[in-house]
């Protein structure tokens, strides 16, 4: 254990770093079904999640901070989701958007549906609904920003922060 592992980050530095990270989230959209339309609606001028510091569409996974999985994840599509997640640089966050991505939704008993995105990638925020309204995604983003504001970046990079924030 080195000296930097024992020294706590000063609170003003931690606040500034977390403030910058939580208000500059680049979204990688992984839209799989009808929930993807609600995700796109959230980025329109009516709901405008840019005002929350969320840039709607990253050019690719290597420029993204936030992966939003919206829709039914099948077992055949799960390796592609894992590949996209692995390409996002740390620190990275995941929002599971909709009942299908949370637990399989109405298709949970199908042989080909993954029973939740959290079986493939760690999820930070769950947004329930079928399909969830754009306001629910905005609430989920605010919950994620609250979580980012409180975290210690060293703990995030070490993988110790795995508790999801569930929205209602």
Coordinates of C-alpha atoms in Angstrom, one line a residue:
X1 CA 0.0 0.0 0.0
X2 CA 1.6 3.3 -1.1
X3 CA 1.3 6.7 0.4
X4 CA -1.4 7.8 -2.1
X5 CA -3.6 4.9 -1.0
X6 CA -3.5 6.1 2.6
X7 CA -4.0 9.8 1.9
X8 CA -7.5 11.0 1.5
X9 CA -8.3 13.3 -1.4
X10 CA -9.1 16.9 -0.1
X11 CA -12.8 17.6 -0.1
X12 CA -12.6 20.7 -2.5
X13 CA -10.7 18.7 -5.0
X14 CA -13.1 15.7 -4.8
X15 CA -16.0 18.1 -5.1
X16 CA -14.6 19.8 -8.3
X17 CA -13.7 16.5 -9.9
X18 CA -17.1 14.9 -9.2
X19 CA -18.9 18.1 -10.3
X20 CA -17.1 18.0 -13.6
X21 CA -17.8 14.3 -14.2
X22 CA -21.5 14.5 -13.2
X23 CA -22.3 17.4 -15.5
X24 CA -20.5 16.2 -18.6
X25 CA -22.0 12.7 -19.3
X26 CA -21.8 11.5 -22.9
X27 CA -24.5 8.9 -23.6
X28 CA -24.0 5.8 -25.6
X29 CA -27.4 4.7 -26.6
X30 CA -28.0 0.9 -26.7
X31 CA -31.6 1.0 -27.9
X32 CA -33.1 -2.5 -28.4
X33 CA -36.9 -2.0 -28.5
X34 CA -39.7 0.5 -27.9
X35 CA -37.9 2.0 -24.9
X36 CA -35.4 3.4 -27.3
X37 CA -38.0 5.8 -28.7
X38 CA -38.6 7.2 -25.2
X39 CA -34.8 7.6 -24.8
X40 CA -34.7 9.5 -28.0
X41 CA -37.7 11.6 -26.9
X42 CA -35.7 12.6 -23.8
X43 CA -33.1 14.3 -25.9
X44 CA -35.6 16.4 -27.8
X45 CA -36.3 20.0 -27.1
X46 CA -39.4 19.2 -25.0
X47 CA -37.5 17.3 -22.3
X48 CA -33.9 18.5 -23.2
X49 CA -31.5 16.5 -21.0
X50 CA -28.7 18.7 -22.3
X51 CA -29.7 21.2 -19.6
X52 CA -28.7 18.6 -17.1
X53 CA -25.2 18.4 -18.6
X54 CA -25.9 15.2 -20.6
X55 CA -24.7 15.1 -24.2
X56 CA -27.2 13.0 -26.0
X57 CA -25.1 10.8 -28.4
X58 CA -21.5 10.0 -28.2
X59 CA -19.7 9.3 -31.5
X60 CA -18.8 5.8 -30.2
X61 CA -18.2 3.9 -27.0
X62 CA -14.7 5.2 -26.6
X63 CA -16.1 8.8 -26.2
X64 CA -18.9 7.8 -23.8
X65 CA -19.3 7.9 -20.1
X66 CA -22.8 6.6 -19.7
X67 CA -24.4 3.5 -21.4
X68 CA -28.2 3.6 -21.5
X69 CA -29.6 0.1 -22.3
X70 CA -33.2 0.5 -23.4
X71 CA -35.3 -2.5 -24.4
X72 CA -35.3 -6.3 -24.4
X73 CA -31.8 -7.8 -24.3
X74 CA -31.7 -11.2 -25.9
X75 CA -29.1 -13.8 -25.3
X76 CA -27.8 -13.4 -28.8
X77 CA -27.3 -9.6 -28.3
X78 CA -25.7 -9.9 -24.9
X79 CA -22.1 -10.4 -26.2
X80 CA -22.5 -7.2 -28.3
X81 CA -23.6 -5.3 -25.2
X82 CA -20.6 -6.6 -23.2
X83 CA -18.3 -5.6 -26.0
X84 CA -19.7 -2.0 -26.1
X85 CA -19.5 -1.8 -22.3
X86 CA -15.8 -2.9 -22.3
X87 CA -14.9 -0.3 -24.9
X88 CA -16.2 2.6 -22.7
X89 CA -13.3 4.1 -20.7
X90 CA -13.4 4.2 -16.9
X91 CA -15.1 5.6 -15.0
X92 CA -18.3 4.4 -16.7
X93 CA -21.9 4.2 -15.7
X94 CA -24.9 2.2 -16.8
X95 CA -28.6 3.0 -16.7
X96 CA -31.0 0.1 -17.3
X97 CA -34.1 1.8 -18.9
X98 CA -37.4 -0.1 -18.9
X99 CA -38.8 -3.3 -17.5
X100 CA -37.3 -5.4 -20.3
X101 CA -33.8 -4.3 -19.7
X102 CA -34.3 -4.5 -15.9
X103 CA -35.7 -8.0 -15.7
X104 CA -36.9 -9.2 -19.1
X105 CA -40.2 -7.5 -18.8
X106 CA -43.2 -9.4 -20.2
X107 CA -40.8 -11.6 -22.1
X108 CA -39.0 -12.8 -18.9
X109 CA -40.0 -16.5 -19.4
X110 CA -38.8 -16.7 -23.0
X111 CA -35.8 -19.0 -23.7
X112 CA -34.0 -16.3 -25.6
X113 CA -34.4 -13.2 -23.3
X114 CA -31.7 -12.2 -20.8
X115 CA -33.3 -11.8 -17.4
X116 CA -31.8 -8.3 -16.9
X117 CA -28.9 -6.3 -18.1
X118 CA -27.3 -6.7 -14.7
X119 CA -26.4 -10.3 -15.6
X120 CA -24.1 -8.9 -18.3
X121 CA -22.8 -5.5 -17.0
X122 CA -23.0 -3.8 -13.6
X123 CA -25.9 -1.4 -13.5
X124 CA -25.8 1.9 -11.6
X125 CA -29.5 3.1 -12.0
X126 CA -32.6 1.2 -12.8
X127 CA -35.5 3.1 -14.4
X128 CA -38.8 1.1 -14.2
X129 CA -41.7 1.2 -16.6
X130 CA -43.1 -0.3 -19.8
X131 CA -42.2 1.9 -21.6
X132 CA -40.9 4.5 -19.1
X133 CA -41.7 8.1 -19.7
X134 CA -38.9 10.5 -20.6
X135 CA -39.4 12.2 -17.2
X136 CA -38.4 8.8 -15.6
X137 CA -35.1 8.9 -17.5
X138 CA -34.5 12.4 -16.4
X139 CA -35.1 11.3 -12.8
X140 CA -32.7 8.4 -13.3
X141 CA -30.0 10.7 -14.7
X142 CA -30.5 13.0 -11.6
X143 CA -30.1 10.0 -9.3
X144 CA -26.9 9.0 -11.2
X145 CA -25.6 12.5 -10.9
X146 CA -26.2 12.4 -7.1
X147 CA -24.4 9.1 -6.9
X148 CA -21.4 10.5 -8.9
X149 CA -21.3 13.6 -6.7
X150 CA -20.9 11.4 -3.6
X151 CA -18.4 8.9 -4.8
X152 CA -14.7 8.6 -4.3
X153 CA -13.0 8.2 -7.7
X154 CA -10.5 5.7 -6.3
X155 CA -13.3 3.5 -5.1
X156 CA -15.0 3.7 -8.4
X157 CA -11.9 2.6 -10.3
X158 CA -11.2 -0.2 -7.9
X159 CA -14.7 -1.6 -8.5
X160 CA -15.8 -1.3 -4.9
X161 CA -18.8 0.9 -5.7
X162 CA -21.4 -1.6 -7.1
X163 CA -24.6 -0.6 -5.3
X164 CA -27.2 0.5 -7.8
X165 CA -29.5 3.5 -7.2
X166 CA -33.0 2.4 -8.0
X167 CA -35.5 5.1 -9.1
X168 CA -39.2 4.9 -8.4

